[in-house]
């Protein structure tokens, strides 16, 4: 039987992050300009499967997606305990820089969604010279809590069910159900407390106030794209962020919080012109 | 407005499987009207419309009628497409013991969304 093979290859490697060894899994495809993609809170790199299969992108870009520690196929560190996971801004930056340095990537483009869309702002503030460009999907400078996230990790509530239920609503009703299901499925497979631990960064530690004004778009071009159905990082919030930086934002119709996986066809229509500008 | 939760039961056999251990009674309020929804093993057994003198329920979802109408469109607009989206806009309030709701969050989202018309009409 002939199977349809994808151009994606996966690898494991040990990376030292803040002095501790982590076994990290990543996937990549294509060649050219390195494009490192950051997945959302509580999910993993499978969210970028459409990019890793997009012939047009792979002609010019080496698309690389790693699973954050504790996520997907990347392991927790040795001697880790459940309950202890909390993503801080410093640790998030450290893992990204360790990954980029470990693979010896020179001036990559980094694209992140949600928490990834937030961390690229921190990268723009702290290391603008290290990147060719930064792309924020569903980026907002800060987020005030609007539901009680303790529900995401309680022993009397199935974590996969509740995290999936939360993720499902963040997608557009117009996105294809099969893609929405897969996006939700990734959430249903997360480890206990990991989504909640990531949200510590998203709703508390990683909030940026006036520091946004330090972002200099001339040092490193920033592109911001947000789906109209996202109520976590709304298009209005991205617009306010873009105004502060002094750039235009792109509002994507018919998608929500997970453009790359909930409706890749629609998302790629918006992403291709951005990548053309960068290349 | 929510009485038809009963009529749609047959089309929701898959959905009921998602909540096969759920027995609860919750209230939906449009502020002017109240509906008590009784669920047994994931199946809507009864929807009673108020007014009530001493209603007993586990949790309550309250939003103005116009917000529920927006939620129940075939293709709701951003911010009206999900109950957490409505919570975020502060037009929907969750009250009471939220354990049955949060432990079956997707079920309740799909249960309420099952009232949306299958075909798109002029939604203006």
Coordinates of C-alpha atoms in Angstrom, one line a residue:
Chain A
X1 CA 0.0 0.0 0.0
X2 CA 1.3 3.4 -0.9
X3 CA 1.2 6.0 1.8
X4 CA 1.3 9.7 1.6
X5 CA 4.5 10.8 3.3
X6 CA 4.9 14.3 4.7
X7 CA 8.2 16.2 4.4
X8 CA 8.5 16.6 8.2
X9 CA 11.3 15.0 10.3
X10 CA 11.4 14.9 14.1
X11 CA 14.3 14.7 16.4
X12 CA 15.2 14.7 20.1
X13 CA 18.1 16.6 21.7
X14 CA 19.3 17.6 25.1
X15 CA 19.4 21.3 25.7
X16 CA 20.7 23.0 28.8
X17 CA 18.2 25.6 30.0
X18 CA 19.1 27.7 33.0
X19 CA 21.7 25.1 33.9
X20 CA 19.3 22.1 33.8
X21 CA 19.2 19.4 31.0
X22 CA 15.9 19.1 29.1
X23 CA 15.1 16.5 26.5
X24 CA 13.4 18.5 23.8
X25 CA 11.5 17.2 20.7
X26 CA 11.3 19.3 17.5
X27 CA 10.1 18.9 14.0
X28 CA 11.3 20.6 10.9
X29 CA 10.9 20.8 7.2
X30 CA 12.1 23.0 4.3
X31 CA 15.3 24.9 3.8
X32 CA 16.4 28.5 3.8
X33 CA 15.6 31.2 6.4
X34 CA 15.0 29.6 9.8
X35 CA 11.5 30.1 11.0
X36 CA 11.0 29.0 14.6
X37 CA 7.4 28.5 15.6
X38 CA 6.1 28.7 19.1
X39 CA 2.9 26.8 20.1
X40 CA 0.2 28.0 22.5
X41 CA -0.2 27.4 26.2
X42 CA -1.1 23.8 27.1
X43 CA -0.6 22.5 23.5
X44 CA 2.4 21.4 21.4
X45 CA 4.1 21.8 18.1
X46 CA 1.5 19.7 16.1
X47 CA -0.4 23.0 15.8
X48 CA 2.0 24.0 13.0
X49 CA 1.5 20.9 10.9
X50 CA 0.0 22.9 8.0
X51 CA 3.1 25.2 7.8
X52 CA 5.4 22.2 7.9
X53 CA 3.6 20.8 4.9
X54 CA 3.2 24.1 2.9
X55 CA 5.3 23.7 -0.2
X56 CA 5.4 27.4 -0.9
X57 CA 6.8 28.2 2.6
X58 CA 9.2 25.3 2.5
X59 CA 10.9 26.6 -0.6
X60 CA 12.3 29.6 1.2
X61 CA 12.0 28.8 4.9
X62 CA 13.3 26.1 7.2
X63 CA 10.3 25.7 9.5
X64 CA 11.3 24.4 12.9
X65 CA 8.8 23.7 15.7
X66 CA 9.8 22.6 19.2
X67 CA 7.6 21.3 22.0
X68 CA 8.2 23.3 25.1
X69 CA 9.5 21.3 28.1
X70 CA 6.6 19.5 29.7
X71 CA 4.6 19.7 26.5
X72 CA 4.0 17.2 23.6
X73 CA 7.0 14.8 23.3
X74 CA 9.4 17.0 25.3
X75 CA 10.0 15.7 28.8
X76 CA 9.9 17.4 32.1
X77 CA 13.3 17.7 33.7
X78 CA 14.6 14.9 35.9
X79 CA 13.1 14.7 39.3
X80 CA 10.2 16.9 38.3
X81 CA 7.0 16.9 40.4
X82 CA 3.4 17.4 39.2
X83 CA 2.0 20.6 40.8
X84 CA 5.3 22.5 40.5
X85 CA 5.0 23.7 36.9
X86 CA 4.7 27.4 36.4
X87 CA 6.0 29.1 33.2
X88 CA 7.9 32.3 34.0
X89 CA 8.9 34.9 31.5
X90 CA 12.6 34.3 32.2
X91 CA 12.3 30.5 31.7
X92 CA 10.3 30.9 28.5
X93 CA 13.0 33.3 27.1
X94 CA 15.7 30.9 28.2
X95 CA 14.2 27.9 26.5
X96 CA 13.8 29.8 23.2
X97 CA 17.3 31.1 23.2
X98 CA 18.7 27.7 24.3
X99 CA 16.9 26.1 21.4
X100 CA 18.0 28.7 18.8
X101 CA 21.6 28.6 20.1
X102 CA 21.6 24.8 20.3
X103 CA 20.6 24.5 16.6
X104 CA 23.1 27.3 15.8
X105 CA 20.4 29.3 14.0
X106 CA 21.6 32.7 12.8
X107 CA 19.0 35.5 12.9
X108 CA 15.9 33.3 12.7
X109 CA 12.4 34.6 12.3
X110 CA 10.4 33.6 15.3
X111 CA 6.6 33.3 15.1
X112 CA 4.5 32.6 18.2
X113 CA 0.9 32.3 19.0
X114 CA -0.9 33.3 22.2
X115 CA 1.7 32.9 24.9
X116 CA 4.1 32.7 21.9
X117 CA 2.6 35.9 20.6
X118 CA 3.3 37.5 24.0
X119 CA 6.9 36.2 24.3
X120 CA 7.9 37.6 20.9
X121 CA 7.2 41.1 22.4
X122 CA 9.7 40.3 25.2
X123 CA 12.2 39.1 22.6
X124 CA 11.7 42.3 20.7
X125 CA 12.4 44.4 23.8
X126 CA 15.4 42.4 25.0
X127 CA 17.1 40.9 21.9
X128 CA 16.0 42.9 18.8
X129 CA 19.4 42.3 17.1
X130 CA 19.1 38.5 17.3
X131 CA 16.1 38.1 14.9
X132 CA 15.4 38.8 11.3
X133 CA 11.8 39.4 12.1
X134 CA 9.2 38.5 14.7
X135 CA 5.6 37.5 14.0
X136 CA 3.0 37.6 16.8
X137 CA -0.2 35.7 16.3
X138 CA -3.0 36.6 18.8
X139 CA -0.6 39.0 20.5
X140 CA -1.6 41.3 23.4
X141 CA 0.5 43.2 25.9
X142 CA -1.3 41.9 28.9
X143 CA -4.4 39.9 29.8
X144 CA -6.5 40.3 32.9
X145 CA -8.0 37.0 34.2
X146 CA -11.6 36.6 33.0
X147 CA -12.3 33.1 34.3
X148 CA -11.0 31.1 37.3
X149 CA -8.1 29.1 35.9
X150 CA -8.0 26.8 39.0
X151 CA -10.7 24.8 37.2
X152 CA -7.9 23.7 34.7
X153 CA -6.2 21.6 37.3
X154 CA -8.3 20.0 40.0
X155 CA -8.3 16.3 40.8
X156 CA -12.1 16.2 40.7
X157 CA -12.3 17.6 37.1
X158 CA -10.7 15.7 34.1
X159 CA -8.0 18.1 32.9
X160 CA -8.2 17.0 29.3
X161 CA -11.9 17.5 29.2
X162 CA -11.9 21.0 30.7
X163 CA -8.8 22.2 28.8
X164 CA -10.4 20.9 25.6
X165 CA -13.6 22.7 26.4
X166 CA -11.9 26.0 27.0
X167 CA -9.8 25.7 23.8
X168 CA -12.9 24.8 21.7
X169 CA -14.7 28.0 22.5
X170 CA -11.6 30.1 21.5
X171 CA -12.0 28.9 17.9
X172 CA -14.3 30.5 15.2
X173 CA -17.6 28.8 14.4
X174 CA -16.6 29.2 10.8
X175 CA -13.5 27.1 11.1
X176 CA -13.7 23.5 9.8
X177 CA -14.9 21.1 12.5
X178 CA -12.2 18.5 11.7
X179 CA -9.4 21.1 12.3
X180 CA -11.1 22.4 15.4
X181 CA -11.4 18.9 16.8
X182 CA -7.7 18.2 16.2
X183 CA -6.7 21.5 17.8
X184 CA -8.9 20.6 20.8
X185 CA -7.5 17.1 20.9
X186 CA -4.0 18.5 21.5
X187 CA -5.3 20.3 24.5
X188 CA -7.0 17.2 25.7
X189 CA -3.6 15.4 25.7
X190 CA -1.7 18.0 27.9
X191 CA -0.2 16.9 31.2
X192 CA -1.9 17.8 34.5
X193 CA -1.6 21.5 35.4
X194 CA 0.5 22.4 32.3
X195 CA -2.1 24.6 30.6
X196 CA -2.7 26.3 33.9
X197 CA 1.0 26.7 34.5
X198 CA 1.5 28.3 31.1
X199 CA -1.3 30.7 31.9
X200 CA 0.7 32.0 34.9
X201 CA 3.0 33.6 32.2
X202 CA 0.1 34.7 30.0
X203 CA -2.1 36.3 32.7
X204 CA 0.5 37.4 35.3
X205 CA 4.2 37.1 34.9
X206 CA 4.4 37.9 31.2
X207 CA 2.1 41.0 31.3
X208 CA 3.9 44.0 29.7
X209 CA 3.0 47.5 30.6
X210 CA 4.8 50.6 29.4
X211 CA 7.8 48.5 28.4
X212 CA 6.0 48.0 25.1
X213 CA 7.2 51.5 24.2
X214 CA 10.8 50.1 24.2
X215 CA 10.0 48.1 21.1
X216 CA 11.8 49.5 18.1
X217 CA 10.4 48.2 14.9
X218 CA 13.4 49.6 12.9
X219 CA 15.7 47.2 14.8
X220 CA 13.6 44.2 14.1
X221 CA 10.5 44.2 12.0
X222 CA 7.4 42.9 13.9
X223 CA 4.2 41.6 12.3
X224 CA 1.0 41.2 14.3
X225 CA -1.9 39.0 13.0
X226 CA -5.0 38.3 15.1
X227 CA -8.2 36.3 14.4
X228 CA -11.4 38.1 14.7
X229 CA -13.1 35.4 16.9
X230 CA -10.4 35.4 19.5
X231 CA -11.7 36.7 22.8
X232 CA -8.5 36.0 24.8
X233 CA -6.3 38.3 22.8
X234 CA -8.9 40.4 20.9
X235 CA -8.2 42.2 17.6
X236 CA -8.8 45.4 19.6
X237 CA -6.1 44.6 22.0
X238 CA -3.7 43.7 19.2
X239 CA -4.6 47.0 17.5
X240 CA -3.8 48.9 20.7
X241 CA -0.4 47.1 20.9
X242 CA 0.3 47.8 17.2
X243 CA -0.6 51.5 17.7
X244 CA 1.9 51.7 20.5
X245 CA 4.7 50.1 18.5
X246 CA 3.7 52.2 15.4
X247 CA 2.8 49.4 13.0
X248 CA -0.3 48.1 11.3
X249 CA -1.9 44.9 12.5
X250 CA -3.7 42.4 10.4
X251 CA -7.1 41.2 11.4
X252 CA -7.9 37.8 10.1
X253 CA -11.5 37.0 9.3
X254 CA -13.1 33.7 10.1
X255 CA -10.5 32.5 12.5
X256 CA -10.1 32.5 16.3
X257 CA -7.2 32.0 18.8
X258 CA -5.5 29.1 16.9
X259 CA -5.3 30.3 13.2
X260 CA -2.5 27.9 12.2
X261 CA -4.3 24.8 13.3
X262 CA -8.1 25.6 13.4
X263 CA -8.2 27.0 9.9
X264 CA -4.8 26.7 8.2
X265 CA -6.2 27.4 4.7
X266 CA -7.6 30.7 5.8
X267 CA -4.5 31.5 7.9
X268 CA -2.0 30.9 5.1
X269 CA -3.7 33.5 3.0
X270 CA -2.6 36.0 5.5
X271 CA 0.8 34.5 6.3
X272 CA 2.2 34.1 2.8
X273 CA 2.4 37.9 2.1
X274 CA 4.1 38.5 5.5
X275 CA 6.7 35.8 4.8
X276 CA 7.2 37.2 1.3
X277 CA 8.1 40.6 2.8
X278 CA 10.5 39.0 5.3
X279 CA 12.2 36.9 2.6
Chain B
X1 CA -36.5 30.3 24.1
X2 CA -34.9 27.2 25.7
X3 CA -37.9 24.9 25.8
X4 CA -36.7 23.2 22.6
X5 CA -33.7 21.7 24.5
X6 CA -36.1 18.8 25.0
X7 CA -37.1 18.4 21.3
X8 CA -33.5 18.3 20.2
X9 CA -32.6 15.3 22.4
X10 CA -32.8 12.7 19.7
X11 CA -30.2 14.5 17.6
X12 CA -27.9 14.6 20.6
X13 CA -27.3 11.0 21.4
X14 CA -23.6 11.4 20.9
X15 CA -23.6 14.5 23.1
X16 CA -25.4 12.7 25.9
X17 CA -22.6 10.1 25.9
X18 CA -20.2 12.9 26.8
X19 CA -22.1 13.4 30.0
X20 CA -23.4 9.9 30.8
X21 CA -22.7 10.3 34.5
X22 CA -24.1 13.8 34.8
X23 CA -27.3 14.4 36.8
X24 CA -28.0 18.0 37.5
X25 CA -30.5 20.8 37.4
X26 CA -29.5 24.2 36.2
X27 CA -31.2 27.5 35.5
X28 CA -30.9 29.7 32.4
X29 CA -32.1 33.2 32.9
X30 CA -32.8 35.9 30.3
X31 CA -33.5 38.2 33.2
X32 CA -37.2 38.5 32.1
X33 CA -37.6 34.7 31.9
X34 CA -36.2 31.8 33.7
X35 CA -35.8 28.1 32.6
X36 CA -35.0 25.2 34.8
X37 CA -33.3 22.5 32.9
X38 CA -33.2 19.0 34.3
X39 CA -30.5 16.6 33.1
X40 CA -30.3 12.9 33.8
X41 CA -27.4 10.8 32.6
X42 CA -26.6 13.5 30.1
X43 CA -30.2 13.6 28.6
X44 CA -32.4 16.7 29.0
X45 CA -35.4 15.3 30.8
X46 CA -37.4 18.5 31.5
X47 CA -37.3 22.2 30.8
X48 CA -39.7 24.2 32.9
X49 CA -40.3 27.8 32.2
X50 CA -40.8 30.2 35.2
X51 CA -41.8 32.3 37.0
X52 CA -40.8 30.3 40.0
X53 CA -41.4 30.9 43.7
X54 CA -38.6 28.8 45.2
X55 CA -36.6 27.3 42.4
X56 CA -33.9 24.9 43.3
X57 CA -30.9 24.4 41.0
X58 CA -27.2 23.8 41.1
X59 CA -26.0 26.6 39.0
X60 CA -27.4 29.4 36.9
X61 CA -26.4 31.1 33.7
X62 CA -27.7 34.7 33.3
X63 CA -27.5 36.9 30.3
X64 CA -30.0 39.5 28.8
X65 CA -32.3 38.1 26.1
X66 CA -30.6 40.0 23.3
X67 CA -27.3 38.4 24.2
X68 CA -28.8 34.9 24.2
X69 CA -30.4 35.7 20.8
X70 CA -26.9 36.7 19.5
X71 CA -25.5 33.5 20.9
X72 CA -28.2 31.4 19.2
X73 CA -27.6 32.7 15.6
X74 CA -26.5 30.1 13.0
X75 CA -23.1 31.9 12.8
X76 CA -22.7 34.0 15.9
X77 CA -20.6 37.1 15.7
X78 CA -17.2 37.3 17.6
X79 CA -17.8 37.6 21.3
X80 CA -21.2 35.9 21.1
X81 CA -20.1 32.5 19.8
X82 CA -19.2 31.0 23.1
X83 CA -20.3 31.2 26.7
X84 CA -16.8 32.0 28.0
X85 CA -16.6 34.7 25.3
X86 CA -19.8 36.2 26.8
X87 CA -18.3 35.8 30.3
X88 CA -15.2 37.8 29.1
X89 CA -17.6 40.6 27.8
X90 CA -19.3 40.5 31.2
X91 CA -22.7 39.9 29.6
X92 CA -23.1 36.4 31.0
X93 CA -22.8 35.5 34.7
X94 CA -22.0 32.0 36.1
X95 CA -23.4 31.5 39.6
X96 CA -23.8 28.6 42.1
X97 CA -21.9 25.3 42.3
X98 CA -20.0 25.4 39.0
X99 CA -18.6 21.9 39.3
X100 CA -21.1 20.2 37.0
X101 CA -20.7 22.9 34.4
X102 CA -16.9 23.1 34.4
X103 CA -16.4 19.3 34.6
X104 CA -18.7 19.0 31.5
X105 CA -17.8 22.3 29.8
X106 CA -17.7 21.1 26.2
X107 CA -21.0 19.3 26.8
X108 CA -22.8 22.4 28.0
X109 CA -21.3 24.5 25.2
X110 CA -22.5 22.0 22.6
X111 CA -25.8 21.5 24.3
X112 CA -26.6 25.2 24.2
X113 CA -25.2 25.5 20.6
X114 CA -27.6 22.7 19.6
X115 CA -30.4 25.3 19.6
X116 CA -28.8 27.2 16.8
X117 CA -30.6 26.8 13.5
X118 CA -29.0 24.3 11.1
X119 CA -29.5 26.6 8.1
X120 CA -28.3 30.2 7.9
X121 CA -31.1 32.7 7.6
X122 CA -31.0 36.5 7.3
X123 CA -29.5 37.2 10.8
X124 CA -29.7 40.9 10.7

